[in-house]
JSON list of C-alpha atoms in Angstrom, two decimals:
[
{"chain": "A", "resi": 136, "resn": "ARG", "atom": "CA", "xyz": [0.00, 0.00, 0.00]},
{"chain": "A", "resi": 137, "resn": "SER", "atom": "CA", "xyz": [1.15, 3.45, -0.79]},
{"chain": "A", "resi": 138, "resn": "ARG", "atom": "CA", "xyz": [-0.12, 6.45, 1.04]},
{"chain": "A", "resi": 139, "resn": "CYS", "atom": "CA", "xyz": [0.57, 9.96, -0.04]},
{"chain": "A", "resi": 140, "resn": "THR", "atom": "CA", "xyz": [-0.48, 13.07, 1.75]},
{"chain": "A", "resi": 141, "resn": "THR", "atom": "CA", "xyz": [-0.60, 16.60, 0.51]},
{"chain": "A", "resi": 142, "resn": "GLY", "atom": "CA", "xyz": [-1.75, 19.79, 2.12]},
{"chain": "A", "resi": 143, "resn": "PHE", "atom": "CA", "xyz": [-5.11, 19.88, 0.33]},
{"chain": "A", "resi": 144, "resn": "ALA", "atom": "CA", "xyz": [-6.07, 16.38, -0.83]},
{"chain": "A", "resi": 145, "resn": "PRO", "atom": "CA", "xyz": [-7.44, 13.69, 1.51]},
{"chain": "A", "resi": 146, "resn": "GLU", "atom": "CA", "xyz": [-5.09, 10.84, 2.30]},
{"chain": "A", "resi": 147, "resn": "MET", "atom": "CA", "xyz": [-5.00, 8.50, -0.71]},
{"chain": "A", "resi": 148, "resn": "GLU", "atom": "CA", "xyz": [-4.21, 4.81, -1.04]},
{"chain": "A", "resi": 149, "resn": "THR", "atom": "CA", "xyz": [-3.11, 3.05, -4.22]},
{"chain": "A", "resi": 150, "resn": "TYR", "atom": "CA", "xyz": [-5.02, -0.20, -4.74]},
{"chain": "A", "resi": 151, "resn": "GLY", "atom": "CA", "xyz": [-4.18, -2.84, -7.34]},
{"chain": "A", "resi": 152, "resn": "PHE", "atom": "CA", "xyz": [-6.16, -5.91, -8.32]},
{"chain": "A", "resi": 153, "resn": "ARG", "atom": "CA", "xyz": [-6.59, -8.36, -11.16]},
{"chain": "A", "resi": 154, "resn": "MET", "atom": "CA", "xyz": [-9.60, -9.59, -13.09]},
{"chain": "A", "resi": 155, "resn": "PHE", "atom": "CA", "xyz": [-9.94, -12.09, -15.90]},
{"chain": "A", "resi": 156, "resn": "LEU", "atom": "CA", "xyz": [-11.01, -11.30, -19.45]},
{"chain": "A", "resi": 157, "resn": "ASP", "atom": "CA", "xyz": [-12.58, -14.01, -21.60]},
{"chain": "A", "resi": 158, "resn": "PRO", "atom": "CA", "xyz": [-10.41, -14.89, -24.62]},
{"chain": "A", "resi": 159, "resn": "GLY", "atom": "CA", "xyz": [-11.44, -13.05, -27.77]},
{"chain": "A", "resi": 160, "resn": "LYS", "atom": "CA", "xyz": [-13.28, -10.30, -25.87]},
{"chain": "A", "resi": 161, "resn": "LYS", "atom": "CA", "xyz": [-10.56, -7.62, -25.82]},
{"chain": "A", "resi": 162, "resn": "GLU", "atom": "CA", "xyz": [-12.20, -5.30, -28.35]},
{"chain": "A", "resi": 163, "resn": "GLU", "atom": "CA", "xyz": [-15.64, -5.53, -26.75]},
{"chain": "A", "resi": 164, "resn": "TYR", "atom": "CA", "xyz": [-14.22, -4.93, -23.26]},
{"chain": "A", "resi": 165, "resn": "LYS", "atom": "CA", "xyz": [-12.32, -1.87, -24.50]},
{"chain": "A", "resi": 166, "resn": "LYS", "atom": "CA", "xyz": [-15.38, -0.56, -26.38]},
{"chain": "A", "resi": 167, "resn": "ARG", "atom": "CA", "xyz": [-17.60, -0.82, -23.31]},
{"chain": "A", "resi": 168, "resn": "HIS", "atom": "CA", "xyz": [-15.08, 1.03, -21.16]},
{"chain": "A", "resi": 169, "resn": "ASP", "atom": "CA", "xyz": [-14.57, 3.67, -23.84]},
{"chain": "A", "resi": 170, "resn": "GLU", "atom": "CA", "xyz": [-18.34, 4.22, -23.53]},
{"chain": "A", "resi": 171, "resn": "ILE", "atom": "CA", "xyz": [-18.48, 3.99, -19.73]},
{"chain": "A", "resi": 172, "resn": "TRP", "atom": "CA", "xyz": [-21.66, 5.44, -18.30]},
{"chain": "A", "resi": 173, "resn": "PRO", "atom": "CA", "xyz": [-21.12, 8.94, -16.83]},
{"chain": "A", "resi": 174, "resn": "GLU", "atom": "CA", "xyz": [-23.32, 8.05, -13.86]},
{"chain": "A", "resi": 175, "resn": "LEU", "atom": "CA", "xyz": [-21.02, 5.09, -13.08]},
{"chain": "A", "resi": 176, "resn": "VAL", "atom": "CA", "xyz": [-17.97, 7.38, -13.11]},
{"chain": "A", "resi": 177, "resn": "GLU", "atom": "CA", "xyz": [-19.85, 9.69, -10.73]},
{"chain": "A", "resi": 178, "resn": "LEU", "atom": "CA", "xyz": [-20.69, 6.74, -8.43]},
{"chain": "A", "resi": 179, "resn": "LEU", "atom": "CA", "xyz": [-17.03, 5.68, -8.33]},
{"chain": "A", "resi": 180, "resn": "HIS", "atom": "CA", "xyz": [-15.91, 9.23, -7.56]},
{"chain": "A", "resi": 181, "resn": "LYS", "atom": "CA", "xyz": [-18.48, 9.46, -4.74]},
{"chain": "A", "resi": 182, "resn": "ALA", "atom": "CA", "xyz": [-17.06, 6.19, -3.36]},
{"chain": "A", "resi": 183, "resn": "GLY", "atom": "CA", "xyz": [-13.62, 7.84, -3.16]},
{"chain": "A", "resi": 184, "resn": "VAL", "atom": "CA", "xyz": [-12.14, 6.28, -6.33]},
{"chain": "A", "resi": 185, "resn": "SER", "atom": "CA", "xyz": [-9.96, 8.24, -8.75]},
{"chain": "A", "resi": 186, "resn": "ASP", "atom": "CA", "xyz": [-7.08, 7.77, -11.17]},
{"chain": "A", "resi": 187, "resn": "TYR", "atom": "CA", "xyz": [-8.41, 4.33, -12.21]},
{"chain": "A", "resi": 188, "resn": "SER", "atom": "CA", "xyz": [-6.65, 2.43, -15.01]},
{"chain": "A", "resi": 189, "resn": "ILE", "atom": "CA", "xyz": [-7.01, -1.13, -16.32]},
{"chain": "A", "resi": 190, "resn": "PHE", "atom": "CA", "xyz": [-4.31, -2.91, -18.32]},
{"chain": "A", "resi": 191, "resn": "LEU", "atom": "CA", "xyz": [-4.51, -6.19, -20.25]},
{"chain": "A", "resi": 192, "resn": "ASP", "atom": "CA", "xyz": [-1.89, -8.95, -20.40]},
{"chain": "A", "resi": 193, "resn": "GLU", "atom": "CA", "xyz": [-2.86, -10.39, -23.78]},
{"chain": "A", "resi": 194, "resn": "GLN", "atom": "CA", "xyz": [-1.00, -13.68, -23.19]},
{"chain": "A", "resi": 195, "resn": "THR", "atom": "CA", "xyz": [-2.86, -14.58, -19.99]},
{"chain": "A", "resi": 196, "resn": "HIS", "atom": "CA", "xyz": [-6.06, -12.51, -20.46]},
{"chain": "A", "resi": 197, "resn": "ILE", "atom": "CA", "xyz": [-5.46, -11.03, -17.01]},
{"chain": "A", "resi": 198, "resn": "LEU", "atom": "CA", "xyz": [-6.70, -7.51, -16.47]},
{"chain": "A", "resi": 199, "resn": "PHE", "atom": "CA", "xyz": [-4.52, -5.53, -14.05]},
{"chain": "A", "resi": 200, "resn": "ALA", "atom": "CA", "xyz": [-6.31, -2.60, -12.45]},
{"chain": "A", "resi": 201, "resn": "VAL", "atom": "CA", "xyz": [-4.85, 0.15, -10.33]},
{"chain": "A", "resi": 202, "resn": "LEU", "atom": "CA", "xyz": [-6.69, 3.04, -8.73]},
{"chain": "A", "resi": 203, "resn": "LYS", "atom": "CA", "xyz": [-6.38, 5.57, -6.00]},
{"chain": "A", "resi": 204, "resn": "ARG", "atom": "CA", "xyz": [-8.94, 5.72, -3.24]},
{"chain": "A", "resi": 205, "resn": "THR", "atom": "CA", "xyz": [-9.41, 7.95, -0.24]},
{"chain": "A", "resi": 206, "resn": "ALA", "atom": "CA", "xyz": [-8.69, 6.62, 3.23]},
{"chain": "A", "resi": 207, "resn": "THR", "atom": "CA", "xyz": [-12.43, 6.92, 3.86]},
{"chain": "A", "resi": 208, "resn": "HIS", "atom": "CA", "xyz": [-13.48, 5.22, 0.61]},
{"chain": "A", "resi": 209, "resn": "THR", "atom": "CA", "xyz": [-16.76, 3.32, 0.40]},
{"chain": "A", "resi": 210, "resn": "MET", "atom": "CA", "xyz": [-15.77, 0.80, -2.27]},
{"chain": "A", "resi": 211, "resn": "ASP", "atom": "CA", "xyz": [-17.02, -2.03, -0.06]},
{"chain": "A", "resi": 212, "resn": "ALA", "atom": "CA", "xyz": [-20.57, -0.69, -0.44]},
{"chain": "A", "resi": 213, "resn": "LEU", "atom": "CA", "xyz": [-20.48, -0.60, -4.28]},
{"chain": "A", "resi": 214, "resn": "PRO", "atom": "CA", "xyz": [-21.80, -4.19, -4.72]},
{"chain": "A", "resi": 215, "resn": "GLN", "atom": "CA", "xyz": [-25.09, -3.08, -3.12]},
{"chain": "A", "resi": 216, "resn": "GLU", "atom": "CA", "xyz": [-25.55, -0.25, -5.62]},
{"chain": "A", "resi": 217, "resn": "GLY", "atom": "CA", "xyz": [-28.11, -0.99, -8.35]},
{"chain": "A", "resi": 218, "resn": "LEU", "atom": "CA", "xyz": [-26.03, 0.89, -10.93]},
{"chain": "A", "resi": 219, "resn": "MET", "atom": "CA", "xyz": [-22.94, -1.18, -10.12]},
{"chain": "A", "resi": 220, "resn": "GLN", "atom": "CA", "xyz": [-24.97, -4.39, -10.44]},
{"chain": "A", "resi": 221, "resn": "LYS", "atom": "CA", "xyz": [-26.31, -3.18, -13.79]},
{"chain": "A", "resi": 222, "resn": "TRP", "atom": "CA", "xyz": [-22.74, -2.53, -15.03]},
{"chain": "A", "resi": 223, "resn": "TRP", "atom": "CA", "xyz": [-21.67, -5.99, -13.93]},
{"chain": "A", "resi": 224, "resn": "GLN", "atom": "CA", "xyz": [-24.58, -7.54, -15.84]},
{"chain": "A", "resi": 225, "resn": "HIS", "atom": "CA", "xyz": [-23.48, -5.49, -18.86]},
{"chain": "A", "resi": 226, "resn": "MET", "atom": "CA", "xyz": [-19.92, -6.86, -18.53]},
{"chain": "A", "resi": 227, "resn": "LYS", "atom": "CA", "xyz": [-20.48, -10.49, -17.47]},
{"chain": "A", "resi": 228, "resn": "ASP", "atom": "CA", "xyz": [-20.41, -11.87, -21.02]},
{"chain": "A", "resi": 229, "resn": "VAL", "atom": "CA", "xyz": [-16.82, -10.69, -21.55]},
{"chain": "A", "resi": 230, "resn": "MET", "atom": "CA", "xyz": [-15.12, -11.55, -18.26]},
{"chain": "A", "resi": 231, "resn": "ARG", "atom": "CA", "xyz": [-15.03, -14.09, -15.45]},
{"chain": "A", "resi": 232, "resn": "THR", "atom": "CA", "xyz": [-17.70, -13.44, -12.81]},
{"chain": "A", "resi": 233, "resn": "ASP", "atom": "CA", "xyz": [-19.12, -15.13, -9.73]},
{"chain": "A", "resi": 234, "resn": "ASP", "atom": "CA", "xyz": [-22.62, -16.58, -9.54]},
{"chain": "A", "resi": 235, "resn": "LYS", "atom": "CA", "xyz": [-24.05, -13.10, -8.81]},
{"chain": "A", "resi": 236, "resn": "GLY", "atom": "CA", "xyz": [-22.44, -11.61, -11.92]},
{"chain": "A", "resi": 237, "resn": "GLN", "atom": "CA", "xyz": [-19.78, -9.70, -9.98]},
{"chain": "A", "resi": 238, "resn": "PRO", "atom": "CA", "xyz": [-16.37, -9.77, -11.70]},
{"chain": "A", "resi": 239, "resn": "ILE", "atom": "CA", "xyz": [-13.82, -12.00, -10.02]},
{"chain": "A", "resi": 240, "resn": "ALA", "atom": "CA", "xyz": [-11.35, -9.46, -8.62]},
{"chain": "A", "resi": 241, "resn": "GLU", "atom": "CA", "xyz": [-8.27, -10.47, -6.64]},
{"chain": "A", "resi": 242, "resn": "PRO", "atom": "CA", "xyz": [-6.33, -7.85, -4.65]},
{"chain": "A", "resi": 243, "resn": "LEU", "atom": "CA", "xyz": [-2.62, -7.64, -5.41]},
{"chain": "A", "resi": 244, "resn": "GLN", "atom": "CA", "xyz": [0.20, -6.89, -3.00]},
{"chain": "A", "resi": 245, "resn": "MET", "atom": "CA", "xyz": [2.24, -3.80, -3.83]},
{"chain": "A", "resi": 246, "resn": "MET", "atom": "CA", "xyz": [5.86, -4.80, -4.15]},
{"chain": "A", "resi": 247, "resn": "PHE", "atom": "CA", "xyz": [7.37, -1.43, -5.13]},
{"chain": "A", "resi": 248, "resn": "HIS", "atom": "CA", "xyz": [6.29, 2.18, -5.33]},
{"chain": "A", "resi": 249, "resn": "MET", "atom": "CA", "xyz": [8.19, 5.29, -6.35]},
{"chain": "A", "resi": 250, "resn": "GLU", "atom": "CA", "xyz": [6.87, 8.84, -6.14]}
]
């Protein structure tokens, strides 16, 4: 975990995790994120999430995501949000999900960070 503090911004944490893209779904996954719903972006911001990027390892189909979140983030409450559930239903045909349609997401341990 990396924490950075500045005089004006709330304390931020860098959070990395991986998800799993279905083979052959790269273009559709990218297209859907290029067209991400503005109300979903707003929901993520309200939950304390910012600076969110997702990368693809094309050999393994692993999606590596990294984001910053406030120390008081409410990401844990996102699965109860109807909009988040709707997005997951929209995405479940292109990535690995659990039986509720939530993407399988595995937290990753930070091994190095440089400011």
